[in-house]
């Protein structure tokens, strides 16, 4: 397996990302339920305003760099950001062939607001990364939660676009405002459709809705509009968890 490679698209931004106001939320497929347990608006607004004049960095982590689906997913995300109405809002960093130490270092060095993982997951909630020899290495959901706990000051949303990643999302959202995971295996084409919809929605100019909830719902709509879906609706697989 090739050593880590890093690519980047940079965009300059001077704007506002909106407020993060959400209750205790589980959003899933056709059922979008919000149970309000209102957090401190002051703390959320302060967190948002601190980064409102800086590029919002998206860190994309891919565990297997020579996988056709992952290459296409990364390319799709880049294209969504480039054509976005608010494309100057974001800066994209990409790391491939990631090992556990690479993820730890990348998050600490890049200080992203959004972390997107594309790869594979196991039924116990572990994500498959790589070891030094390029072999698959599972990383537990509790280990991922501990990692993001250290970076909760600036990471606002984590997207785990991998099968069975809901357990990891639940663990991560103890510390991060938003975490998206999959509650069962998801088809490669559906994972890409969801990613495209999510980042399309993230780039839309909407002042009436939280940007991350809007992006998630846009991802669900992208799946529902896919006429190739089988009898088990893939649109019910992505789930958003929130900290509050």
mmCIF file of C-alpha atoms in Angstrom:
data_model
loop_
_atom_site.group_PDB
_atom_site.id
_atom_site.type_symbol
_atom_site.label_atom_id
_atom_site.label_comp_id
_atom_site.label_asym_id
_atom_site.label_seq_id
_atom_site.Cartn_x
_atom_site.Cartn_y
_atom_site.Cartn_z
ATOM 1 C CA UNK A 1 0.000 0.000 0.000
ATOM 2 C CA UNK A 2 1.328 3.449 -0.858
ATOM 3 C CA UNK A 3 2.318 5.850 1.851
ATOM 4 C CA UNK A 4 0.009 8.581 2.964
ATOM 5 C CA UNK A 5 -0.791 11.177 0.362
ATOM 6 C CA UNK A 6 -2.390 14.517 0.861
ATOM 7 C CA UNK A 7 -4.258 16.706 -1.556
ATOM 8 C CA UNK A 8 -5.997 19.964 -0.939
ATOM 9 C CA UNK A 9 -8.378 22.441 -2.479
ATOM 10 C CA UNK A 10 -8.366 25.801 -0.787
ATOM 11 C CA UNK A 11 -11.081 28.409 -0.846
ATOM 12 C CA UNK A 12 -11.149 31.780 0.914
ATOM 13 C CA UNK A 13 -14.141 32.768 2.993
ATOM 14 C CA UNK A 14 -15.596 35.828 4.619
ATOM 15 C CA UNK A 15 -19.104 35.050 5.750
ATOM 16 C CA UNK A 16 -21.282 33.528 8.408
ATOM 17 C CA UNK A 17 -22.067 29.864 8.996
ATOM 18 C CA UNK A 18 -25.185 30.440 11.061
ATOM 19 C CA UNK A 19 -26.112 29.361 14.558
ATOM 20 C CA UNK A 20 -26.031 25.805 15.862
ATOM 21 C CA UNK A 21 -29.291 25.403 17.773
ATOM 22 C CA UNK A 22 -30.525 21.844 18.182
ATOM 23 C CA UNK A 23 -32.210 19.725 20.799
ATOM 24 C CA UNK A 24 -31.539 16.080 21.544
ATOM 25 C CA UNK A 25 -31.963 14.813 18.028
ATOM 26 C CA UNK A 26 -32.101 11.536 16.200
ATOM 27 C CA UNK A 27 -32.821 11.967 12.502
ATOM 28 C CA UNK A 28 -33.399 8.856 10.442
ATOM 29 C CA UNK A 29 -34.834 8.225 7.013
ATOM 30 C CA UNK A 30 -38.510 9.022 6.747
ATOM 31 C CA UNK A 31 -38.731 9.864 10.453
ATOM 32 C CA UNK A 32 -37.092 13.079 11.583
ATOM 33 C CA UNK A 33 -37.624 13.503 15.306
ATOM 34 C CA UNK A 34 -36.330 16.300 17.468
ATOM 35 C CA UNK A 35 -36.623 16.177 21.245
ATOM 36 C CA UNK A 36 -35.637 19.538 22.558
ATOM 37 C CA UNK A 37 -33.381 19.647 25.560
ATOM 38 C CA UNK A 38 -32.193 23.141 24.810
ATOM 39 C CA UNK A 39 -28.456 23.798 25.284
ATOM 40 C CA UNK A 40 -26.991 27.144 26.119
ATOM 41 C CA UNK A 41 -27.545 29.404 23.111
ATOM 42 C CA UNK A 42 -24.721 31.601 24.290
ATOM 43 C CA UNK A 43 -22.173 28.808 24.235
ATOM 44 C CA UNK A 44 -23.269 27.646 20.779
ATOM 45 C CA UNK A 45 -23.309 31.140 19.318
ATOM 46 C CA UNK A 46 -19.916 31.964 20.766
ATOM 47 C CA UNK A 47 -18.489 28.803 19.225
ATOM 48 C CA UNK A 48 -19.962 29.735 15.857
ATOM 49 C CA UNK A 49 -18.890 33.362 15.917
ATOM 50 C CA UNK A 50 -15.311 32.447 16.704
ATOM 51 C CA UNK A 51 -15.012 30.754 13.292
ATOM 52 C CA UNK A 52 -17.462 32.871 11.280
ATOM 53 C CA UNK A 53 -14.702 34.868 9.556
ATOM 54 C CA UNK A 54 -12.430 31.868 8.914
ATOM 55 C CA UNK A 55 -12.631 29.121 6.279
ATOM 56 C CA UNK A 56 -14.566 26.123 7.528
ATOM 57 C CA UNK A 57 -12.176 23.242 7.015
ATOM 58 C CA UNK A 58 -13.404 19.833 5.853
ATOM 59 C CA UNK A 59 -10.950 17.007 6.541
ATOM 60 C CA UNK A 60 -11.629 13.932 4.388
ATOM 61 C CA UNK A 61 -10.071 10.693 5.618
ATOM 62 C CA UNK A 62 -10.008 7.634 3.341
ATOM 63 C CA UNK A 63 -8.787 4.307 4.687
ATOM 64 C CA UNK A 64 -8.132 2.542 1.377
ATOM 65 C CA UNK A 65 -6.704 4.936 -1.243
ATOM 66 C CA UNK A 66 -6.943 2.694 -4.303
ATOM 67 C CA UNK A 67 -10.598 1.808 -3.874
ATOM 68 C CA UNK A 68 -12.712 2.996 -6.817
ATOM 69 C CA UNK A 69 -15.711 3.896 -4.662
ATOM 70 C CA UNK A 70 -13.647 5.988 -2.257
ATOM 71 C CA UNK A 71 -11.923 7.812 -5.098
ATOM 72 C CA UNK A 72 -15.329 8.643 -6.564
ATOM 73 C CA UNK A 73 -16.701 9.733 -3.187
ATOM 74 C CA UNK A 74 -13.797 12.104 -2.605
ATOM 75 C CA UNK A 75 -14.107 13.523 -6.111
ATOM 76 C CA UNK A 76 -17.857 13.995 -5.642
ATOM 77 C CA UNK A 77 -17.361 15.927 -2.398
ATOM 78 C CA UNK A 78 -14.798 18.208 -4.034
ATOM 79 C CA UNK A 79 -17.128 18.874 -6.963
ATOM 80 C CA UNK A 80 -20.039 19.649 -4.605
ATOM 81 C CA UNK A 81 -17.958 22.223 -2.747
ATOM 82 C CA UNK A 82 -16.617 23.784 -5.961
ATOM 83 C CA UNK A 83 -20.089 24.410 -7.378
ATOM 84 C CA UNK A 84 -21.675 25.428 -4.059
ATOM 85 C CA UNK A 85 -23.382 28.784 -3.721
ATOM 86 C CA UNK A 86 -21.210 29.363 -0.664
ATOM 87 C CA UNK A 87 -18.088 27.683 -2.049
ATOM 88 C CA UNK A 88 -15.864 30.327 -0.463
ATOM 89 C CA UNK A 89 -17.045 29.032 2.908
ATOM 90 C CA UNK A 90 -14.903 25.915 2.819
ATOM 91 C CA UNK A 91 -11.377 24.642 2.608
ATOM 92 C CA UNK A 92 -10.912 20.926 1.828
ATOM 93 C CA UNK A 93 -8.043 18.743 3.039
ATOM 94 C CA UNK A 94 -7.737 15.093 1.970
ATOM 95 C CA UNK A 95 -5.680 12.284 3.477
ATOM 96 C CA UNK A 96 -5.655 8.744 2.137
ATOM 97 C CA UNK A 97 -4.315 5.376 3.309
ATOM 98 C CA UNK A 98 -4.904 6.573 6.852
ATOM 99 C CA UNK A 99 -3.659 4.734 9.903
ATOM 100 C CA UNK A 100 -4.844 5.467 13.442
ATOM 101 C CA UNK A 101 -1.814 7.671 14.116
ATOM 102 C CA UNK A 102 -2.457 9.541 10.858
ATOM 103 C CA UNK A 103 -5.994 10.422 11.919
ATOM 104 C CA UNK A 104 -4.819 11.572 15.328
ATOM 105 C CA UNK A 105 -2.125 13.780 13.837
ATOM 106 C CA UNK A 106 -4.250 15.105 10.983
ATOM 107 C CA UNK A 107 -7.041 16.318 13.259
ATOM 108 C CA UNK A 108 -4.570 17.943 15.645
ATOM 109 C CA UNK A 109 -2.656 19.661 12.832
ATOM 110 C CA UNK A 110 -5.530 20.692 10.565
ATOM 111 C CA UNK A 111 -8.070 21.609 13.278
ATOM 112 C CA UNK A 112 -11.065 20.920 11.003
ATOM 113 C CA UNK A 113 -14.677 21.874 11.694
ATOM 114 C CA UNK A 114 -15.962 18.871 9.705
ATOM 115 C CA UNK A 115 -14.388 15.419 9.588
ATOM 116 C CA UNK A 116 -15.568 13.018 6.875
ATOM 117 C CA UNK A 117 -14.519 9.367 7.002
ATOM 118 C CA UNK A 118 -15.065 7.168 3.949
ATOM 119 C CA UNK A 119 -14.218 3.519 4.212
ATOM 120 C CA UNK A 120 -15.531 0.360 5.802
ATOM 121 C CA UNK A 121 -16.960 -0.518 9.198
ATOM 122 C CA UNK A 122 -17.669 -3.656 11.231
ATOM 123 C CA UNK A 123 -20.856 -4.725 13.001
ATOM 124 C CA UNK A 124 -19.370 -3.923 16.426
ATOM 125 C CA UNK A 125 -19.042 -0.272 15.384
ATOM 126 C CA UNK A 126 -15.311 -0.355 14.653
ATOM 127 C CA UNK A 127 -13.930 1.448 11.619
ATOM 128 C CA UNK A 128 -11.329 -0.231 9.439
ATOM 129 C CA UNK A 129 -8.130 1.766 9.064
ATOM 130 C CA UNK A 130 -4.697 0.502 8.024
ATOM 131 C CA UNK A 131 -1.633 -0.675 9.896
ATOM 132 C CA UNK A 132 1.966 0.030 8.935
ATOM 133 C CA UNK A 133 1.903 -2.894 6.500
ATOM 134 C CA UNK A 134 -1.189 -1.673 4.662
ATOM 135 C CA UNK A 135 -3.433 -4.307 6.238
ATOM 136 C CA UNK A 136 -6.873 -3.590 7.677
ATOM 137 C CA UNK A 137 -6.890 -2.593 11.342
ATOM 138 C CA UNK A 138 -10.140 -2.060 13.296
ATOM 139 C CA UNK A 139 -10.417 0.970 15.575
ATOM 140 C CA UNK A 140 -13.088 0.825 18.267
ATOM 141 C CA UNK A 141 -15.898 3.342 18.707
ATOM 142 C CA UNK A 142 -14.666 4.102 22.231
ATOM 143 C CA UNK A 143 -11.223 4.900 20.860
ATOM 144 C CA UNK A 144 -12.739 7.247 18.281
ATOM 145 C CA UNK A 145 -14.819 8.944 20.988
ATOM 146 C CA UNK A 146 -11.693 9.521 23.075
ATOM 147 C CA UNK A 147 -9.963 11.010 20.045
ATOM 148 C CA UNK A 148 -12.727 13.496 19.276
ATOM 149 C CA UNK A 149 -13.111 14.428 22.926
ATOM 150 C CA UNK A 150 -9.664 16.006 22.632
ATOM 151 C CA UNK A 151 -10.777 18.108 19.648
ATOM 152 C CA UNK A 152 -14.280 19.118 20.683
ATOM 153 C CA UNK A 153 -13.299 22.797 20.760
ATOM 154 C CA UNK A 154 -13.294 23.070 16.982
ATOM 155 C CA UNK A 155 -14.733 19.895 15.404
ATOM 156 C CA UNK A 156 -18.472 20.513 14.937
ATOM 157 C CA UNK A 157 -19.577 17.620 12.739
ATOM 158 C CA UNK A 158 -18.293 14.109 12.020
ATOM 159 C CA UNK A 159 -19.609 12.097 9.047
ATOM 160 C CA UNK A 160 -18.850 8.367 9.127
ATOM 161 C CA UNK A 161 -19.818 7.195 5.649
ATOM 162 C CA UNK A 162 -19.184 3.526 6.395
ATOM 163 C CA UNK A 163 -21.303 0.448 7.124
ATOM 164 C CA UNK A 164 -22.371 -0.134 10.756
ATOM 165 C CA UNK A 165 -20.900 3.199 11.885
ATOM 166 C CA UNK A 166 -23.888 4.280 13.999
ATOM 167 C CA UNK A 167 -22.281 2.961 17.207
ATOM 168 C CA UNK A 168 -19.224 5.073 16.586
ATOM 169 C CA UNK A 169 -21.427 8.107 15.836
ATOM 170 C CA UNK A 170 -23.296 7.599 19.118
ATOM 171 C CA UNK A 171 -20.020 7.466 21.018
ATOM 172 C CA UNK A 172 -18.576 10.517 19.249
ATOM 173 C CA UNK A 173 -21.662 12.698 19.787
ATOM 174 C CA UNK A 174 -20.987 12.660 23.520
ATOM 175 C CA UNK A 175 -18.430 15.340 22.685
ATOM 176 C CA UNK A 176 -19.165 16.603 19.155
ATOM 177 C CA UNK A 177 -22.321 18.553 18.236
ATOM 178 C CA UNK A 178 -23.233 16.397 15.239
ATOM 179 C CA UNK A 179 -22.240 12.884 14.198
ATOM 180 C CA UNK A 180 -23.627 10.955 11.232
ATOM 181 C CA UNK A 181 -23.404 7.162 11.016
ATOM 182 C CA UNK A 182 -24.971 4.234 9.156
ATOM 183 C CA UNK A 183 -27.224 1.804 11.039
ATOM 184 C CA UNK A 184 -26.569 -1.119 8.657
ATOM 185 C CA UNK A 185 -24.573 -1.872 5.499
ATOM 186 C CA UNK A 186 -24.954 0.776 2.817
ATOM 187 C CA UNK A 187 -24.403 0.243 -0.883
ATOM 188 C CA UNK A 188 -21.435 2.011 -2.447
ATOM 189 C CA UNK A 189 -23.630 3.973 -4.840
ATOM 190 C CA UNK A 190 -25.914 5.033 -1.989
ATOM 191 C CA UNK A 191 -22.963 6.153 0.149
ATOM 192 C CA UNK A 192 -21.819 8.376 -2.698
ATOM 193 C CA UNK A 193 -25.350 9.716 -3.294
ATOM 194 C CA UNK A 194 -25.651 10.615 0.386
ATOM 195 C CA UNK A 195 -22.251 12.342 0.421
ATOM 196 C CA UNK A 196 -23.146 14.376 -2.657
ATOM 197 C CA UNK A 197 -26.464 15.458 -1.163
ATOM 198 C CA UNK A 198 -24.895 16.275 2.214
ATOM 199 C CA UNK A 199 -22.208 18.554 0.771
ATOM 200 C CA UNK A 200 -24.605 20.120 -1.718
ATOM 201 C CA UNK A 201 -26.802 21.036 1.246
ATOM 202 C CA UNK A 202 -23.847 22.285 3.250
ATOM 203 C CA UNK A 203 -23.061 24.766 0.494
ATOM 204 C CA UNK A 204 -26.590 26.145 0.105
ATOM 205 C CA UNK A 205 -27.426 29.579 1.447
ATOM 206 C CA UNK A 206 -30.080 28.964 4.114
ATOM 207 C CA UNK A 207 -30.531 31.268 7.088
ATOM 208 C CA UNK A 208 -33.668 29.584 8.425
ATOM 209 C CA UNK A 209 -32.198 26.179 9.223
ATOM 210 C CA UNK A 210 -29.138 24.801 10.967
ATOM 211 C CA UNK A 211 -26.513 24.125 8.307
ATOM 212 C CA UNK A 212 -25.688 20.581 9.411
ATOM 213 C CA UNK A 213 -29.292 19.449 9.793
ATOM 214 C CA UNK A 214 -30.053 20.959 6.396
ATOM 215 C CA UNK A 215 -27.097 19.117 4.877
ATOM 216 C CA UNK A 216 -28.210 15.823 6.427
ATOM 217 C CA UNK A 217 -31.752 16.185 5.151
ATOM 218 C CA UNK A 218 -30.398 17.043 1.701
ATOM 219 C CA UNK A 219 -28.420 13.792 1.796
ATOM 220 C CA UNK A 220 -31.588 11.830 2.606
ATOM 221 C CA UNK A 221 -33.464 13.498 -0.248
ATOM 222 C CA UNK A 222 -30.646 12.585 -2.639
ATOM 223 C CA UNK A 223 -31.099 8.939 -1.647
ATOM 224 C CA UNK A 224 -34.888 9.051 -1.994
ATOM 225 C CA UNK A 225 -34.618 10.497 -5.476
ATOM 226 C CA UNK A 226 -32.349 7.666 -6.579
ATOM 227 C CA UNK A 227 -34.642 5.415 -8.642
ATOM 228 C CA UNK A 228 -32.149 2.550 -8.366
ATOM 229 C CA UNK A 229 -32.887 1.933 -4.685
ATOM 230 C CA UNK A 230 -33.853 -1.623 -3.754
ATOM 231 C CA UNK A 231 -36.755 -2.770 -1.545
ATOM 232 C CA UNK A 232 -34.877 -1.977 1.660
ATOM 233 C CA UNK A 233 -34.738 1.787 1.412
ATOM 234 C CA UNK A 234 -31.174 3.001 1.643
ATOM 235 C CA UNK A 235 -32.594 6.352 2.742
ATOM 236 C CA UNK A 236 -33.336 4.850 6.168
ATOM 237 C CA UNK A 237 -29.699 3.897 6.800
ATOM 238 C CA UNK A 238 -28.022 7.280 7.533
ATOM 239 C CA UNK A 239 -28.692 8.549 11.057
ATOM 240 C CA UNK A 240 -27.741 11.880 12.609
ATOM 241 C CA UNK A 241 -26.975 12.087 16.314
ATOM 242 C CA UNK A 242 -26.508 15.299 18.253
ATOM 243 C CA UNK A 243 -24.739 16.136 21.454
ATOM 244 C CA UNK A 244 -27.672 17.953 23.030
#
